[in-house]
Coordinates of C-alpha atoms and ligand atoms in Angstrom, one line a residue:
M12 CA -17.2 20.3 71.5
S13 CA -13.8 20.6 73.3
D14 CA -13.6 23.2 75.9
Y15 CA -10.0 23.3 74.8
D16 CA -8.4 26.2 72.7
F17 CA -5.6 23.7 71.4
D18 CA -4.4 20.3 71.7
V19 CA -0.8 21.9 72.0
I20 CA 0.7 25.6 72.9
V21 CA 4.3 26.1 73.2
I22 CA 5.6 28.8 75.2
G23 CA 9.0 30.1 72.9
A24 CA 9.8 30.4 69.5
G25 CA 13.1 29.6 69.7
P26 CA 14.8 27.0 68.0
G27 CA 13.1 24.3 70.7
G28 CA 9.6 26.1 70.4
Y29 CA 9.4 26.8 67.0
V30 CA 10.3 23.1 65.8
A31 CA 8.0 21.6 68.3
A32 CA 5.0 23.8 67.0
I33 CA 5.6 23.1 63.3
R34 CA 6.2 19.4 63.8
A35 CA 2.8 19.5 66.4
A36 CA 0.9 21.3 63.4
Q37 CA 2.3 18.6 61.0
L38 CA 0.8 15.8 62.7
G39 CA -2.4 17.6 63.0
L40 CA -2.5 18.8 66.2
K41 CA -4.6 22.5 66.8
T42 CA -1.4 24.3 67.8
A43 CA -0.6 27.8 69.0
C44 CA 3.1 29.0 70.1
V45 CA 3.6 31.7 72.6
E46 CA 6.2 34.5 71.7
S47 CA 7.2 37.9 73.7
R48 CA 9.4 38.8 71.3
A49 CA 8.8 41.3 68.5
T50 CA 10.6 38.4 65.9
L51 CA 10.3 34.6 65.8
G52 CA 13.1 32.3 66.1
G53 CA 14.5 32.9 70.0
T54 CA 17.8 33.2 71.0
C55 CA 19.3 31.9 68.1
L56 CA 17.8 33.2 65.1
N57 CA 17.5 36.9 66.6
V58 CA 21.0 37.3 69.4
G59 CA 23.1 33.7 69.1
C60 CA 23.8 31.4 66.4
I61 CA 23.0 33.6 63.5
P62 CA 24.3 37.3 64.0
S63 CA 27.1 35.6 65.6
K64 CA 27.9 33.5 62.6
A65 CA 27.0 36.6 60.1
M66 CA 30.1 38.3 62.0
L67 CA 32.6 35.3 62.3
H68 CA 32.2 35.2 58.4
A69 CA 32.2 39.0 57.5
S70 CA 35.2 39.2 59.9
E71 CA 37.0 36.1 58.4
L72 CA 36.9 37.4 54.7
Y73 CA 37.9 40.9 56.6
D74 CA 41.0 39.3 58.1
E75 CA 42.2 37.1 55.2
A76 CA 42.2 40.3 53.1
A77 CA 44.0 42.7 55.7
S78 CA 46.4 40.4 57.1
G79 CA 48.1 39.2 53.6
K80 CA 46.4 35.5 53.7
L81 CA 44.8 36.6 50.1
A82 CA 48.4 38.4 49.2
K83 CA 50.1 35.5 49.6
L84 CA 47.7 33.3 47.1
G85 CA 48.5 36.2 44.4
I86 CA 45.2 38.3 45.0
K87 CA 46.1 41.5 45.8
A88 CA 43.3 44.2 47.5
Q89 CA 43.2 47.6 48.8
V90 CA 40.8 46.7 52.4
E91 CA 39.1 49.1 54.1
L92 CA 36.6 48.2 56.9
D93 CA 33.2 49.6 56.5
L94 CA 31.8 48.0 60.2
D95 CA 28.0 49.5 59.3
T96 CA 27.5 47.7 56.2
M97 CA 29.1 44.6 57.8
H98 CA 26.3 45.3 60.7
G99 CA 24.0 45.8 58.1
Q100 CA 24.6 41.9 56.4
R101 CA 24.1 40.4 59.9
R102 CA 20.8 42.4 60.3
D103 CA 19.7 41.0 57.0
A104 CA 20.5 37.8 57.5
V105 CA 18.6 37.6 61.0
K106 CA 15.7 39.5 59.1
G107 CA 15.2 36.9 56.1
L108 CA 15.2 34.3 59.0
T109 CA 13.5 35.3 61.6
G110 CA 10.5 36.5 58.9
G111 CA 11.0 32.5 57.5
I112 CA 9.6 31.3 61.0
E113 CA 6.6 33.6 60.8
F114 CA 6.0 32.0 57.1
L115 CA 6.4 28.3 58.5
F116 CA 4.1 29.2 60.9
K117 CA 1.2 30.8 58.4
K118 CA 1.9 28.1 56.0
N119 CA 1.7 25.4 59.1
K120 CA -1.2 26.9 60.5
V121 CA 0.8 27.6 63.9
E122 CA -1.0 30.5 65.7
W123 CA 1.7 32.8 67.0
L124 CA 0.3 34.3 70.6
K125 CA 2.0 37.2 71.1
G126 CA 3.1 38.6 74.2
H127 CA 4.5 37.1 77.6
A128 CA 2.7 33.6 79.1
A129 CA 2.3 33.0 82.2
F130 CA 0.6 29.9 84.1
I131 CA -2.6 30.2 85.4
G132 CA -2.7 26.2 86.5
K133 CA -1.7 23.3 84.8
D134 CA -3.2 23.4 81.4
T135 CA -4.4 27.0 81.3
I136 CA -1.9 30.2 80.8
D137 CA -2.5 33.6 80.7
V138 CA -1.0 35.8 77.2
A139 CA -1.6 39.4 77.7
G140 CA -4.4 39.2 79.6
K141 CA -6.3 36.4 77.9
S142 CA -6.4 33.1 79.0
Y143 CA -5.9 29.7 76.6
R144 CA -6.7 26.3 77.7
A145 CA -4.2 23.5 75.8
R146 CA -3.9 19.8 75.9
N147 CA -0.7 20.0 76.4
I148 CA 1.8 22.5 77.0
V149 CA 5.3 22.6 76.0
V150 CA 7.9 25.1 77.9
A151 CA 10.8 26.0 75.7
T152 CA 11.6 29.6 76.7
G153 CA 15.1 29.2 76.5
S154 CA 18.2 31.3 78.3
N155 CA 19.3 34.3 78.9
V156 CA 23.0 35.6 80.2
T157 CA 24.0 34.8 83.4
P158 CA 25.1 37.8 85.3
L159 CA 28.9 38.3 87.1
P160 CA 27.8 39.6 90.6
G161 CA 28.5 43.1 90.9
V162 CA 29.1 44.0 87.1
E163 CA 26.5 45.6 85.6
I164 CA 25.7 44.7 82.0
D165 CA 25.4 48.3 80.1
E166 CA 25.4 46.8 76.8
K167 CA 27.8 49.7 75.6
V168 CA 30.5 49.6 77.9
V169 CA 29.8 46.2 79.4
V170 CA 28.2 44.1 77.4
S171 CA 27.0 40.7 77.2
S172 CA 27.0 38.9 73.8
T173 CA 23.9 40.4 72.3
G174 CA 25.8 44.1 72.9
A175 CA 28.7 42.4 71.5
L176 CA 27.3 41.9 67.7
E177 CA 26.6 45.5 67.7
L178 CA 29.6 47.4 68.6
A179 CA 29.6 50.7 66.9
K180 CA 33.2 50.9 66.1
V181 CA 36.1 48.9 66.9
P182 CA 37.0 48.7 70.5
G183 CA 40.7 49.5 70.9
H184 CA 40.7 46.7 73.9
L185 CA 38.5 43.9 74.4
V186 CA 38.0 42.4 77.5
V187 CA 36.3 39.2 77.6
I188 CA 35.3 37.8 80.9
G189 CA 35.0 33.8 80.3
G190 CA 36.9 31.9 77.4
G191 CA 33.9 29.8 76.4
V192 CA 32.1 29.5 73.7
I193 CA 30.7 33.4 73.4
G194 CA 33.9 34.4 74.8
L195 CA 36.1 32.8 71.9
E196 CA 33.9 33.2 68.9
L197 CA 33.1 36.9 69.4
G198 CA 36.8 37.6 70.7
S199 CA 37.7 36.0 67.4
V200 CA 34.9 38.6 65.5
W201 CA 36.6 41.7 67.3
K202 CA 40.6 40.6 67.0
R203 CA 40.2 40.2 63.0
L204 CA 38.3 43.6 63.0
G205 CA 41.7 45.1 64.5
A206 CA 40.9 44.9 68.3
K207 CA 43.1 43.6 70.7
V208 CA 41.5 41.0 73.1
T209 CA 42.4 40.0 76.5
V210 CA 40.4 36.7 77.5
V211 CA 40.3 36.3 81.4
E212 CA 39.4 32.6 82.5
F213 CA 38.6 31.6 86.2
L214 CA 39.5 27.8 85.3
D215 CA 43.2 26.7 84.0
Q216 CA 42.1 25.9 80.3
L217 CA 39.8 27.6 78.0
L218 CA 36.6 25.6 76.7
P219 CA 35.1 23.5 79.7
G220 CA 33.7 20.3 78.6
M221 CA 35.6 19.7 75.6
D222 CA 38.6 16.7 75.1
G223 CA 41.7 18.0 77.2
E224 CA 44.0 17.4 74.2
V225 CA 41.6 19.9 72.4
R226 CA 41.4 22.8 74.6
K227 CA 45.0 22.5 75.0
E228 CA 45.9 22.7 70.8
A229 CA 43.0 25.5 71.3
A230 CA 45.1 27.9 73.7
K231 CA 47.8 27.4 71.7
I232 CA 46.2 28.4 68.4
F233 CA 44.1 31.5 69.9
K234 CA 47.6 32.5 71.4
K235 CA 49.6 32.3 67.9
Q236 CA 46.5 34.7 66.9
G237 CA 47.5 37.6 69.2
I238 CA 44.9 36.8 71.5
E239 CA 45.9 37.2 74.9
L240 CA 45.1 34.7 77.3
K241 CA 44.7 35.3 81.4
L242 CA 43.6 31.8 82.3
S243 CA 43.3 30.8 85.9
T244 CA 42.4 34.7 86.8
K245 CA 39.2 35.9 88.3
V246 CA 37.9 39.1 88.0
T247 CA 37.4 41.0 91.1
G248 CA 35.9 44.0 89.7
V249 CA 34.6 46.4 87.0
T250 CA 34.2 50.3 87.1
V251 CA 33.1 52.1 84.5
K252 CA 34.1 55.5 83.7
G253 CA 32.7 57.3 80.5
D254 CA 33.2 55.0 77.7
K255 CA 36.2 53.2 78.9
A256 CA 36.4 50.5 82.1
S257 CA 39.2 49.2 84.3
V258 CA 38.9 45.3 85.1
T259 CA 40.6 44.0 88.1
V260 CA 42.0 40.7 88.1
E261 CA 43.9 38.0 90.3
P262 CA 44.9 35.0 90.2
A263 CA 41.8 32.3 90.8
A264 CA 44.3 30.9 93.5
G265 CA 45.1 34.4 95.2
G266 CA 48.1 37.0 94.7
A267 CA 48.8 40.4 93.5
A268 CA 46.2 41.8 91.7
E269 CA 46.2 43.6 88.0
T270 CA 44.1 46.5 86.3
L271 CA 43.2 45.7 82.7
E272 CA 41.9 49.2 80.7
A273 CA 39.2 48.4 78.1
D274 CA 37.0 49.9 75.9
A275 CA 34.3 47.2 76.0
V276 CA 33.9 44.6 78.3
L277 CA 32.0 41.2 77.6
V278 CA 30.7 38.9 80.0
S279 CA 30.1 35.5 78.7
I280 CA 30.5 33.0 81.6
G281 CA 27.5 30.9 80.9
R282 CA 24.0 31.2 80.3
R283 CA 21.3 30.3 82.7
P284 CA 17.1 29.0 81.7
N285 CA 14.4 31.8 81.4
T286 CA 11.6 31.1 84.0
D287 CA 11.4 34.0 85.6
G288 CA 7.4 35.7 85.5
L289 CA 6.3 32.0 84.3
A290 CA 4.7 31.0 87.3
L291 CA 5.5 27.8 87.1
E292 CA 4.2 27.4 90.8
R293 CA 0.9 27.8 89.5
A294 CA 1.5 24.7 87.4
G295 CA 2.7 22.3 90.3
L296 CA 6.1 22.5 88.3
T297 CA 9.2 23.1 90.3
V298 CA 12.9 23.8 89.1
N299 CA 16.1 22.3 90.1
K300 CA 19.5 24.2 91.9
R301 CA 20.4 25.3 88.2
G302 CA 17.2 26.8 87.5
Q303 CA 16.2 24.0 85.1
I304 CA 12.9 22.1 84.6
E305 CA 13.8 18.1 85.1
V306 CA 12.0 16.1 82.3
D307 CA 11.8 12.3 81.8
H308 CA 13.5 10.4 78.7
D309 CA 10.3 11.5 77.2
L310 CA 10.3 15.2 77.9
A311 CA 7.5 15.0 80.0
T312 CA 7.9 17.2 83.3
A313 CA 6.0 15.7 86.6
V314 CA 3.2 17.4 85.7
P315 CA 1.2 15.0 83.4
G316 CA 0.4 17.3 80.1
I317 CA 3.4 19.4 80.4
W318 CA 6.6 19.0 78.5
A319 CA 9.6 21.0 78.5
I320 CA 12.6 21.3 76.0
G321 CA 15.8 23.4 75.2
D322 CA 18.0 25.6 77.2
V323 CA 15.6 25.6 80.0
V324 CA 16.4 21.7 80.6
P325 CA 19.4 19.7 81.6
G326 CA 21.6 19.2 78.7
P327 CA 24.1 21.2 76.4
M328 CA 22.5 24.9 75.6
L329 CA 22.7 24.1 71.8
A330 CA 20.2 25.0 69.2
H331 CA 20.3 21.5 67.4
K332 CA 19.6 19.7 70.7
A333 CA 16.7 22.0 71.2
E334 CA 15.5 21.2 67.4
D335 CA 15.6 17.5 67.9
E336 CA 13.8 17.6 71.1
G337 CA 11.1 19.9 69.4
I338 CA 11.0 17.3 67.3
A339 CA 10.6 14.6 69.9
V340 CA 7.9 16.3 72.0
A341 CA 5.7 16.8 69.4
E342 CA 5.8 13.4 68.1
N343 CA 5.3 12.1 71.9
I344 CA 2.3 14.0 72.4
A345 CA 0.9 13.2 69.0
G346 CA 1.5 9.2 70.4
L347 CA 4.5 8.6 68.1
T348 CA 8.1 8.0 69.4
G349 CA 9.7 10.8 69.7
I350 CA 13.6 10.0 70.9
V351 CA 17.0 12.0 71.3
N352 CA 20.1 10.2 71.6
H353 CA 21.7 12.6 74.0
D354 CA 24.9 11.1 73.8
V355 CA 25.5 12.1 70.4
I356 CA 25.4 15.9 69.9
P357 CA 28.0 17.4 68.3
G358 CA 29.2 20.6 69.6
V359 CA 30.8 23.1 67.4
V360 CA 33.1 26.2 67.9
Y361 CA 32.9 28.4 64.8
T362 CA 36.3 30.4 65.5
M363 CA 39.3 29.8 62.7
P364 CA 40.0 26.7 62.6
E365 CA 36.5 25.5 63.7
I366 CA 36.9 23.0 67.1
A367 CA 34.3 20.3 67.4
G368 CA 33.0 17.2 68.9
V369 CA 30.9 14.7 69.7
G370 CA 30.5 11.9 72.2
L371 CA 32.7 11.1 74.9
T372 CA 35.9 13.1 75.5
E373 CA 39.2 10.9 76.1
E374 CA 39.0 11.7 79.8
E375 CA 35.7 10.7 80.0
A376 CA 36.2 7.7 78.1
K377 CA 39.0 6.3 80.1
E378 CA 37.1 6.6 83.2
R379 CA 34.6 4.0 81.8
G380 CA 37.1 1.8 80.3
E381 CA 40.5 0.5 77.8
V382 CA 40.1 2.8 74.8
K383 CA 42.2 2.9 71.8
V384 CA 43.0 6.2 70.4
G385 CA 43.8 7.5 66.7
K386 CA 45.2 11.0 65.5
F387 CA 45.8 12.3 62.3
P388 CA 47.4 16.2 62.0
M389 CA 45.3 18.4 59.8
L390 CA 49.3 19.4 58.5
A391 CA 49.2 15.8 56.5
N392 CA 46.1 16.4 55.0
S393 CA 46.2 17.4 51.6
R394 CA 43.5 19.6 51.2
A395 CA 44.1 21.6 54.4
K396 CA 47.6 21.9 53.2
T397 CA 46.8 23.0 50.0
N398 CA 44.6 25.9 51.4
H399 CA 47.2 27.0 54.0
E400 CA 45.0 25.7 57.1
P401 CA 47.6 23.3 58.9
D402 CA 46.2 23.7 62.0
G403 CA 44.6 20.9 64.0
F404 CA 44.2 17.3 63.7
V405 CA 41.2 14.9 64.4
K406 CA 41.3 12.2 67.3
V407 CA 39.0 9.4 66.8
I408 CA 38.0 7.3 70.3
A409 CA 37.0 3.9 70.0
D410 CA 36.4 1.1 73.0
A411 CA 39.6 -1.6 73.3
K412 CA 37.6 -4.3 72.8
T413 CA 34.8 -3.9 70.7
D414 CA 36.2 -0.9 68.9
R415 CA 33.0 0.9 68.6
V416 CA 33.3 4.5 68.4
L417 CA 32.9 6.4 71.5
G418 CA 34.1 9.8 70.8
V419 CA 35.7 12.4 68.0
H420 CA 37.1 15.5 68.2
I421 CA 38.5 17.9 65.4
I422 CA 40.2 21.1 65.1
A423 CA 40.0 22.4 61.7
S424 CA 38.8 24.8 59.3
V425 CA 35.9 23.2 58.6
A426 CA 35.5 20.9 61.9
G427 CA 31.5 21.8 61.9
T428 CA 30.9 20.3 58.6
M429 CA 33.2 17.2 59.1
I430 CA 31.7 16.5 63.1
A431 CA 28.5 15.1 61.1
Q432 CA 29.7 12.5 59.7
A433 CA 31.2 11.1 63.1
A434 CA 27.8 12.0 64.4
Q435 CA 26.2 10.0 61.7
A436 CA 28.9 7.2 62.5
M437 CA 28.3 6.9 66.1
E438 CA 24.6 6.9 65.8
F439 CA 24.9 4.0 63.8
G440 CA 27.3 2.0 66.3
A441 CA 30.2 1.9 63.7
T442 CA 33.5 0.8 64.5
S443 CA 36.9 2.6 63.9
E444 CA 37.4 -0.1 61.0
D445 CA 33.8 1.2 59.5
I446 CA 35.5 4.4 59.1
A447 CA 38.6 3.7 58.3
Y448 CA 37.1 1.3 55.3
T449 CA 34.7 4.0 53.9
C450 CA 35.3 5.6 50.7
H451 CA 36.2 9.4 51.4
A452 CA 36.3 11.7 48.7
H453 CA 39.9 13.0 47.8
P454 CA 40.9 16.1 48.2
T455 CA 38.7 16.6 51.4
H456 CA 39.9 17.7 55.1
S457 CA 37.0 14.6 55.8
E458 CA 40.1 12.2 54.7
A459 CA 41.8 13.5 58.0
I460 CA 38.3 11.4 59.7
K461 CA 39.6 8.2 58.0
E462 CA 43.0 8.4 58.7
A463 CA 42.5 8.8 62.5
A464 CA 40.5 6.2 62.2
M465 CA 43.0 4.0 60.4
A466 CA 45.5 5.0 63.3
V467 CA 43.1 3.8 66.1
T468 CA 43.9 -0.1 65.2
G469 CA 46.7 0.1 62.6
K470 CA 48.9 3.4 60.5
P471 CA 47.2 6.1 58.6
I472 CA 48.9 5.7 55.1
H473 CA 50.1 9.7 55.3
I474 CA 52.2 10.3 58.3
Ligands
LIG14 P1 15.9 30.0 73.0 O1 16.3 30.5 71.4 O2 16.1 30.9 73.9 O3 14.2 31.0 72.9 C1 13.0 31.2 73.5 C2 12.3 32.2 73.7 O4 11.4 31.9 74.7 C3 12.7 33.6 73.3 O5 12.4 34.2 72.1 C4 11.9 34.4 74.2 O6 11.6 35.3 74.2 C5 10.9 33.3 74.6 N1 10.4 33.7 75.9 C6 10.9 33.0 77.2 N2 10.1 33.2 78.0 C7 8.9 33.4 77.7 C8 7.7 33.7 78.2 N3 6.7 33.6 79.3 N4 6.4 34.1 77.3 C9 6.9 34.4 76.0 N5 8.0 33.9 75.4 C10 9.3 33.7 76.3 N6 24.0 27.1 69.5 C11 24.0 26.3 68.8 O7 24.0 25.3 68.8 N7 24.9 26.7 67.5 C12 25.4 28.0 67.7 O8 26.3 28.6 67.1 C13 25.4 28.8 68.7 N8 25.5 30.4 68.9 C14 25.2 30.9 69.9 C15 25.4 32.2 70.3 C16 24.9 33.1 70.7 C17 25.8 34.5 71.1 C18 24.4 32.5 71.9 C19 23.9 33.6 72.9 C20 24.1 31.7 71.7 C21 24.1 30.4 70.6 N9 24.0 29.4 70.6 C22 24.3 28.7 69.9 C23 22.7 28.7 71.7 C24 21.5 28.8 70.9 O9 21.2 29.9 70.9 C25 20.6 28.1 72.3 O10 21.0 27.0 72.4 C26 19.0 27.6 71.5 O11 18.6 29.2 71.0 C27 18.1 27.6 72.8 O12 16.8 27.3 72.2 P2 16.0 27.4 72.6 O13 14.7 27.4 71.9 O14 15.9 26.6 74.2 O15 15.4 28.9 73.6
LIG15 P1 30.5 28.6 78.4 O1 29.9 27.8 79.5 O2 31.1 28.1 77.2 O3 31.7 29.7 79.2 C1 32.2 30.1 80.1 C2 33.5 30.3 80.8 O4 33.0 31.4 81.9 C3 33.8 29.2 81.1 O5 34.8 29.0 80.8 C4 34.0 29.3 82.7 O6 35.3 28.9 83.3 C5 34.2 30.8 82.9 N1 33.9 31.7 83.9 C6 32.8 31.4 84.6 N2 32.7 31.8 85.6 C7 33.7 33.4 85.3 C8 34.1 34.1 86.3 N3 33.6 34.8 87.2 N4 35.2 34.5 85.6 C9 36.0 34.1 84.4 N5 35.5 33.0 83.8 C10 34.5 32.6 84.4 O7 29.4 30.0 78.0 P2 29.2 30.9 77.6 O8 30.6 31.2 76.7 O9 28.6 32.2 78.2 O10 28.0 30.6 76.2 C11 26.3 30.0 76.8 C12 26.1 29.1 76.0 O11 25.8 29.7 74.8 C13 27.1 27.7 76.0 O12 26.7 26.6 77.3 C14 26.6 27.3 74.6 O13 26.1 25.8 74.6 C15 25.9 28.3 74.2 N6 26.8 28.6 72.8 C16 27.1 28.1 71.7 C17 27.7 28.2 70.5 C18 27.9 27.1 69.6 O14 27.2 26.1 69.6 N7 28.7 27.7 68.8 C19 28.3 29.5 70.0 C20 27.7 30.8 71.5 C21 27.2 30.3 72.4

């Protein structure tokens, strides 16, 4: 009889870990998943993707009614914000989905080991005072908020994304530190619900890592929406008095300081990997300078039998990247060939309009060689125009010699949905011509991708 308790133990039940555990069980491996949270689903389902999208969706509908956008369509409504109910539907969404993972664990016979896991040795962990031995251990412990030195997060006045999802009333003035994905999504929620929102960003543009033209256009759109942007600005201190905060800022390059009075302050300057309390050293594992566990192409760590996936390893901190790595790691453990194409991972910012990209930015593509770029404005797309969604554009970047698509970047109301076809095209090695000659249904926002692809080597029809 085997002296292993399990073939696979996964540590962490976020989108990386729970997917890895289910796939491993589906492949016939005896599998357990350790989770210290009271519910499964990790950051994404509990305090990330899902609750933020619940608030983004509800606040968008409120804004459409309250700002008079619906009235312009001939829909007159008396609008009143019931924030408690809005929070209630957010909690319901989280409860339904986290409960769904518990159901899937039972269905697939994945055992949930409740508690915090720490390594005892390279194939043994401790959970709540009991030790478990496994042939394979997958570290999928995710990430948490990066603190800002000298600024204490109390989750009441100075909040992380978790507190910002749950504010009991609309703040008069919300100061957001960090103009990245979280700052813009949650800043948008509270702006729509009536807050004044100021985003303080250290760099000279929002959304680092995204295509340069997209970043500039996004800044214009957010300003037009009334979000105040303080770019190239650093926060030098936050003082809390009662239920108010004073945020002192100054130009990043140095200069006169300014104080912003705020009812809430959101700290969203990035996330860092979770490895505290894991006792990695007992397994012979180390972390890199950024606190991440390094893995090879197969998601194997330097220690045989230990694997790592998701936010705790290098790469974009995204749920779908973690999920795909979860499937791949389980397949590799089972002796199959699990692959994640890290060159084709879409990223979406779920503001209105949405901002999405896949592959290389124009700047990155130009560094590697000659490129051709095709662009098409959403203003000239019949569906976007009919829906009164004129902002944004589609940009297709292709290799000048081979015409192979290297990157696609979109600002559009449904950019997050549109980007899927670009990712699929790139996964299949498509050229811009392949996209241009693919029949797209009319009238859809996706036709803008076809027209941007037509613009790479020739001319679009509608502009
Ligand atoms: P996590 O989801 O962080 O899960 C790790 C789990 O491991 C946690 O539940 C933790 O409790 C548990 N754990 C950690 N250490 C231990 C231990 N020692 N023992 C036991 N359990 C442990 N991504 C998107 O793609 N789309 C989005 O729209 C999106 N929105 C987001 C919104 C917000 C506000 C935030 C904060 C993040 C968002 N993300 C989004 C990012 C996404 O949530 C993460 O990329 C994703 O959750 C990473 O998955 P993971 O499995 O690696 O880790
Ligand atoms: P981020 O990395 O997206 O943005 C952080 C921003 O803060 C950057 O613009 C950075 O320049 C700025 N910054 C850093 N230090 C600063 C300082 N001292 N003062 C002012 N600005 C400063 O990180 P964010 O928004 O916290 O999100 C964390 C992660 O969560 C992201 O990596 C993202 O992948 C994931 N996420 C994904 C979402 C999605 O896919 N829609 C939604 C929310 C989060």
